[in-house]
Amino acid sequence: MPHQASAPEHRTGTTERGSFAHAHCTCGWSGPARRSRDKARTDAEQHESAD
């Protein structure tokens, strides 16, 4: 079996500020600011599944 370098693990979360939120990841990625909580969670889920 060929050796593959492991990709960095993506752990996403959201940070709330008032009634808005933004998504972020341990890899350094950050989603757009001033999103609804649901949209920020969707941004994070899409980032995790992009790999």
Short mmCIF file of C-alpha atoms in Angstrom, two decimals:
data_model
loop_
_atom_site.label_atom_id
_atom_site.label_comp_id
_atom_site.label_asym_id
_atom_site.label_seq_id
_atom_site.Cartn_x
_atom_site.Cartn_y
_atom_site.Cartn_z
CA MET A 1 0.00 0.00 0.00
CA PRO A 2 1.52 3.39 -0.96
CA HIS A 3 2.32 5.76 1.86
CA GLN A 4 0.19 8.91 1.85
CA ALA A 5 0.96 11.98 3.90
CA SER A 6 -1.93 12.65 6.20
CA ALA A 7 -3.84 15.83 5.57
CA PRO A 8 -4.22 18.23 8.46
CA GLU A 9 -7.36 17.56 10.44
CA HIS A 10 -10.09 20.14 10.02
CA ARG A 11 -11.99 21.07 13.14
CA THR A 12 -14.49 23.79 12.47
CA GLY A 13 -16.54 25.94 14.76
CA THR A 14 -18.47 29.16 14.81
CA THR A 15 -17.97 32.35 16.74
CA GLU A 16 -20.95 34.55 17.52
CA ARG A 17 -20.92 38.30 17.81
CA GLY A 18 -24.34 39.70 18.53
CA SER A 19 -26.89 38.15 16.19
CA PHE A 20 -24.25 37.24 13.61
CA ALA A 21 -21.68 34.45 13.39
CA HIS A 22 -18.71 33.35 11.33
CA ALA A 23 -17.15 29.95 10.77
CA HIS A 24 -13.49 29.12 11.37
CA CYS A 25 -11.20 26.09 11.23
CA THR A 26 -8.04 24.88 12.93
CA CYS A 27 -6.30 24.94 9.52
CA GLY A 28 -6.57 28.75 9.45
CA TRP A 29 -9.60 29.03 7.17
CA SER A 30 -12.24 31.57 8.12
CA GLY A 31 -15.63 31.96 6.52
CA PRO A 32 -17.31 35.23 5.60
CA ALA A 33 -18.22 37.47 8.52
CA ARG A 34 -21.69 38.62 9.51
CA ARG A 35 -23.57 35.44 8.64
CA SER A 36 -26.68 34.00 10.25
CA ARG A 37 -25.86 31.18 12.67
CA ASP A 38 -27.34 28.60 10.28
CA LYS A 39 -25.33 29.92 7.31
CA ALA A 40 -22.11 29.97 9.38
CA ARG A 41 -22.68 26.31 10.35
CA THR A 42 -23.31 25.44 6.69
CA ASP A 43 -20.08 27.26 5.68
CA ALA A 44 -18.18 25.15 8.25
CA GLU A 45 -19.77 21.88 7.08
CA GLN A 46 -18.94 22.66 3.45
CA HIS A 47 -15.32 23.47 4.37
CA GLU A 48 -14.92 20.16 6.24
CA SER A 49 -16.34 18.16 3.34
CA ALA A 50 -14.24 19.97 0.69
CA ASP A 51 -11.19 17.75 1.34
#
